[in-house]
Tab-separated table of C-alpha atoms and ligand atoms in Angstrom:
chain	number	residue	atom	x	y	z
A	3	MET	CA	-10.298	-23.078	15.595
A	4	SER	CA	-9.161	-21.788	12.346
A	5	GLY	CA	-6.449	-23.523	10.158
A	6	LEU	CA	-4.178	-20.383	10.810
A	7	GLY	CA	-3.168	-22.124	13.994
A	8	PHE	CA	-4.665	-19.349	16.319
A	9	PRO	CA	-3.880	-18.904	19.390
A	10	SER	CA	-0.430	-20.402	19.412
A	11	ALA	CA	0.710	-18.444	16.286
A	12	LEU	CA	-0.357	-14.985	17.709
A	13	SER	CA	2.232	-12.431	17.786
A	14	GLU	CA	3.130	-10.794	21.057
A	15	ASN	CA	1.437	-7.697	19.825
A	16	VAL	CA	-1.851	-9.584	19.865
A	17	ILE	CA	-3.346	-9.426	23.295
A	18	VAL	CA	-6.681	-11.472	23.901
A	19	LEU	CA	-8.304	-10.742	27.267
A	20	PRO	CA	-8.286	-14.042	29.643
A	21	GLN	CA	-11.251	-15.945	28.691
A	22	THR	CA	-12.679	-16.000	32.184
A	23	ASN	CA	-16.163	-17.129	33.111
A	24	GLN	CA	-17.174	-13.655	33.567
A	25	LEU	CA	-16.110	-12.746	30.164
A	26	LYS	CA	-17.695	-15.627	28.752
A	27	GLY	CA	-20.880	-15.016	30.498
A	28	LEU	CA	-20.863	-11.288	29.163
A	29	PHE	CA	-20.299	-12.575	25.501
A	30	THR	CA	-23.093	-15.213	26.259
A	31	ILE	CA	-25.626	-12.395	26.650
A	32	ILE	CA	-24.482	-10.117	23.826
A	33	ARG	CA	-24.244	-12.950	21.265
A	34	ASP	CA	-27.587	-14.235	21.996
A	35	CYS	CA	-29.999	-13.155	19.129
A	36	THR	CA	-33.109	-13.244	21.469
A	37	LYS	CA	-31.594	-10.657	23.903
A	38	PRO	CA	-33.306	-7.265	24.165
A	39	ARG	CA	-31.159	-4.281	22.969
A	40	SER	CA	-31.008	-2.656	26.363
A	41	GLU	CA	-29.148	-5.906	27.558
A	42	PHE	CA	-26.733	-5.710	24.565
A	43	ILE	CA	-25.785	-2.082	25.348
A	44	PHE	CA	-25.108	-2.808	28.917
A	45	TYR	CA	-23.051	-5.857	28.878
A	46	ALA	CA	-21.410	-4.826	25.771
A	47	ASN	CA	-20.228	-1.716	27.573
A	48	ARG	CA	-18.932	-3.961	30.421
A	49	ILE	CA	-16.881	-5.937	27.828
A	50	ILE	CA	-15.790	-2.743	26.470
A	51	ARG	CA	-14.774	-1.385	29.908
A	52	LEU	CA	-12.456	-4.501	30.426
A	53	ILE	CA	-10.896	-4.054	26.968
A	54	VAL	CA	-10.038	-0.394	27.631
A	55	GLU	CA	-8.614	-1.179	31.045
A	56	GLU	CA	-6.413	-4.016	29.419
A	57	GLY	CA	-5.321	-1.493	26.679
A	58	LEU	CA	-4.074	0.961	29.224
A	59	ASN	CA	-1.693	-1.629	30.451
A	60	TYR	CA	0.365	-1.115	27.332
A	61	LEU	CA	1.034	2.607	27.917
A	62	PRO	CA	4.506	3.644	29.097
A	63	VAL	CA	4.852	4.536	32.912
A	64	SER	CA	7.649	6.064	35.223
A	65	PRO	CA	8.216	5.197	38.827
A	66	LYS	CA	6.241	7.343	41.267
A	67	THR	CA	6.674	7.218	44.990
A	68	VAL	CA	3.777	8.742	47.229
A	69	THR	CA	3.390	9.052	50.999
A	70	THR	CA	0.134	7.144	52.454
A	71	ALA	CA	-2.018	8.426	55.214
A	72	GLN	CA	0.080	6.152	57.362
A	73	ASN	CA	3.142	8.163	56.722
A	74	ALA	CA	4.536	5.234	55.005
A	75	SER	CA	5.910	5.319	51.318
A	76	PHE	CA	4.404	3.602	48.486
A	77	ASP	CA	6.445	2.738	45.398
A	78	GLY	CA	3.961	3.107	42.399
A	79	VAL	CA	3.819	4.412	38.784
A	80	GLU	CA	2.623	7.199	36.810
A	81	PHE	CA	1.582	7.273	33.049
A	82	ASP	CA	3.962	8.742	30.791
A	83	GLY	CA	2.948	10.676	27.844
A	84	ARG	CA	-0.692	11.668	26.568
A	85	ILE	CA	-3.108	9.678	25.064
A	86	CYS	CA	-6.314	10.205	22.605
A	87	GLY	CA	-8.838	8.020	21.296
A	88	VAL	CA	-9.797	7.563	17.541
A	89	SER	CA	-13.223	5.807	16.805
A	90	ILE	CA	-13.781	4.095	13.355
A	91	MET	CA	-17.337	5.370	12.401
A	92	ARG	CA	-20.031	4.245	13.310
A	93	ALA	CA	-19.474	1.300	15.451
A	94	GLY	CA	-16.401	2.406	16.876
A	95	GLU	CA	-18.428	5.363	18.413
A	96	SER	CA	-19.717	2.718	20.860
A	97	MET	CA	-16.688	2.380	22.722
A	98	GLU	CA	-15.983	6.123	23.320
A	99	GLN	CA	-17.930	6.128	26.662
A	100	GLY	CA	-15.816	3.107	28.006
A	101	LEU	CA	-12.650	5.178	27.049
A	102	ARG	CA	-14.144	8.335	28.705
A	103	GLU	CA	-15.078	6.451	31.867
A	104	CYS	CA	-11.376	5.407	32.280
A	105	CYS	CA	-9.762	8.552	30.819
A	106	ARG	CA	-11.485	11.685	31.861
A	107	SER	CA	-11.795	14.458	29.070
A	108	VAL	CA	-9.775	12.404	26.826
A	109	ARG	CA	-9.671	13.826	23.226
A	110	ILE	CA	-11.397	11.564	20.646
A	111	GLY	CA	-11.110	11.932	16.715
A	112	LYS	CA	-13.049	10.346	14.251
A	113	ILE	CA	-12.385	8.406	10.748
A	114	LEU	CA	-15.084	7.561	8.546
A	115	ILE	CA	-14.446	4.970	5.831
A	116	GLN	CA	-16.828	3.217	3.398
A	117	ARG	CA	-16.238	0.561	0.972
A	118	ASN	CA	-16.444	1.709	-2.675
A	119	GLU	CA	-19.317	-0.321	-4.405
A	120	GLU	CA	-17.421	-1.056	-7.507
A	121	THR	CA	-13.777	-1.552	-6.523
A	122	GLN	CA	-14.793	-2.952	-3.143
A	123	GLN	CA	-11.922	-0.868	-1.586
A	124	PRO	CA	-12.211	1.013	1.581
A	125	VAL	CA	-12.269	4.895	0.976
A	126	LEU	CA	-11.714	7.422	3.403
A	127	PHE	CA	-14.787	9.839	3.652
A	128	TYR	CA	-14.058	11.852	6.742
A	129	LYS	CA	-11.577	12.304	9.431
A	130	LYS	CA	-11.131	14.710	12.407
A	131	LEU	CA	-8.002	14.228	14.462
A	132	PRO	CA	-6.589	16.068	17.424
A	133	LYS	CA	-4.032	18.517	15.917
A	134	ASP	CA	-1.285	16.832	17.839
A	135	VAL	CA	-2.222	13.248	17.376
A	136	ALA	CA	1.304	12.326	16.131
A	137	THR	CA	2.554	13.158	19.703
A	138	ARG	CA	0.076	11.013	21.549
A	139	TYR	CA	-0.760	7.355	22.189
A	140	VAL	CA	-3.705	6.518	20.055
A	141	LEU	CA	-6.427	4.085	21.314
A	142	LEU	CA	-8.081	3.273	17.974
A	143	LEU	CA	-11.614	2.034	18.496
A	144	ASP	CA	-13.685	-0.510	16.488
A	145	PRO	CA	-15.532	-3.462	18.184
A	146	MET	CA	-15.572	-5.704	15.194
A	147	LEU	CA	-12.301	-6.712	13.134
A	148	ALA	CA	-13.506	-8.566	10.014
A	149	THR	CA	-11.311	-8.519	7.160
A	150	GLY	CA	-9.561	-5.595	8.498
A	151	GLY	CA	-10.046	-3.349	5.523
A	152	SER	CA	-11.228	-0.350	7.235
A	153	ALA	CA	-9.063	-0.770	10.352
A	154	ILE	CA	-5.998	-0.989	7.695
A	155	LYS	CA	-7.205	2.377	6.141
A	156	ALA	CA	-7.696	4.008	9.530
A	157	ILE	CA	-4.265	2.976	10.417
A	158	GLU	CA	-2.815	4.329	7.389
A	159	VAL	CA	-4.595	7.704	7.933
A	160	LEU	CA	-2.983	7.650	11.446
A	161	LEU	CA	0.375	6.807	9.963
A	162	ASP	CA	-0.016	9.875	7.315
A	163	ASN	CA	-0.797	12.124	10.089
A	164	GLY	CA	2.645	11.329	11.677
A	165	CYS	CA	1.827	8.522	14.202
A	166	LYS	CA	4.039	5.573	14.541
A	167	GLN	CA	2.700	2.019	14.659
A	168	GLU	CA	4.050	1.549	18.209
A	169	GLN	CA	2.051	4.369	19.244
A	170	ILE	CA	-1.257	2.801	18.097
A	171	ILE	CA	-3.333	0.305	20.437
A	172	PHE	CA	-6.322	-1.165	18.562
A	173	LEU	CA	-9.264	-1.845	21.091
A	174	ASN	CA	-11.483	-4.373	19.467
A	175	VAL	CA	-14.527	-6.638	21.074
A	176	ILE	CA	-14.332	-9.487	18.349
A	177	ALA	CA	-11.731	-10.207	15.803
A	178	SER	CA	-11.606	-12.861	12.954
A	179	PRO	CA	-8.343	-14.593	12.349
A	180	ALA	CA	-8.076	-13.181	8.844
A	181	GLY	CA	-8.357	-9.675	10.267
A	182	ILE	CA	-5.780	-10.261	12.800
A	183	LYS	CA	-3.574	-11.865	10.266
A	184	ASN	CA	-3.986	-9.031	7.691
A	185	ILE	CA	-3.332	-6.358	10.331
A	186	THR	CA	-0.277	-7.643	11.952
A	187	ALA	CA	1.132	-8.638	8.525
A	188	LYS	CA	1.010	-4.958	7.583
A	189	PHE	CA	1.581	-3.513	10.824
A	190	PRO	CA	3.583	-5.871	13.074
A	191	LYS	CA	4.459	-3.061	15.763
A	192	LEU	CA	1.141	-2.140	16.229
A	193	ARG	CA	-0.843	-3.723	19.184
A	194	ILE	CA	-4.224	-5.140	19.152
A	195	VAL	CA	-6.225	-5.870	22.169
A	196	THR	CA	-9.137	-7.932	21.804
A	197	ALA	CA	-11.584	-9.735	23.842
A	198	ALA	CA	-12.354	-12.809	21.497
A	199	ILE	CA	-11.070	-14.302	18.441
A	200	ASP	CA	-13.804	-16.068	16.528
A	201	ASP	CA	-13.611	-18.860	13.816
A	202	SER	CA	-14.086	-17.276	10.434
A	203	LEU	CA	-15.922	-15.020	8.264
A	204	ASP	CA	-18.927	-15.780	6.211
A	205	GLU	CA	-19.478	-14.672	2.358
A	206	ARG	CA	-20.907	-11.473	3.278
A	207	GLY	CA	-17.817	-10.745	5.695
A	208	TYR	CA	-19.596	-11.135	8.736
A	209	ILE	CA	-17.717	-12.793	11.740
A	210	ILE	CA	-18.888	-16.423	12.660
A	211	PRO	CA	-20.105	-17.070	15.103
A	212	GLY	CA	-19.931	-13.478	15.978
A	213	LEU	CA	-23.059	-11.681	16.706
A	214	GLY	CA	-24.455	-9.730	13.787
A	215	ASP	CA	-23.972	-6.091	13.020
A	216	PHE	CA	-22.527	-4.377	16.210
A	217	GLY	CA	-23.409	-0.947	15.212
A	218	ASP	CA	-26.996	-1.644	14.227
A	219	ILE	CA	-27.702	-3.379	17.442
A	220	TYR	CA	-25.903	-0.910	19.895
A	221	PHE	CA	-27.403	2.052	18.048
A	222	GLY	CA	-30.982	0.696	17.311
A	223	THR	CA	-30.703	0.598	13.428
A	224	GLU	CA	-31.447	-2.980	12.789
B	312	URA	N1	-19.103	-5.745	11.596
B	312	URA	C1	-20.103	-6.202	12.300
B	312	URA	O1	-20.709	-5.354	13.019
B	312	URA	N2	-20.167	-7.547	12.365
B	312	URA	C2	-19.354	-8.293	11.733
B	312	URA	O2	-19.745	-9.563	12.049
B	312	URA	C3	-18.537	-7.825	10.796
B	312	URA	C4	-18.312	-6.512	10.831
């Protein structure tokens, strides 16, 4: 584990999926560099689905009672408020299907950020958000959280568009300790739901052990 003291030092706003044998098995397949691409897509989608389902736990609910076919009452809940997805292009688009499977006809915005070659700073290239994004809970989608540079820029775009940190739930497949630290230091009220926190970053900014370039494998552009 990293010198940052994870996982004990994690803020309560960082939620890591339970490391069950099922999840470990799914990660063993997608991290294996010999797997066929079709397996990567299928099993990455299964992990993404688990992350989306977990993320939905952090939306507010109100009590709701219904009557069952047994003419008995069931005291349940219903979701309050509206949601939307925002994917950080391009890898974040791989998580859109999992979100749609859980939330039919969900609105999905997009943000494209790229690093300036000279300054190394992340630059916003494109954004298209639901007009009423400020009134919605935002499920921000990006499978790999490395340094956090792109995610921080994307979160700043959401805040500039009227969203509050508390409204944003960042859904992520694999995070680095540095990425988690950078985001939580800047946005302590934002929630991060991730399936794994890996050890470190290499000199190119790839997550170790990681799995390589998620977008390239998922979309077949290796
Ligand atoms: N993006 C990826 O796809 N992989 C990494 O390891 C880091 C960022």
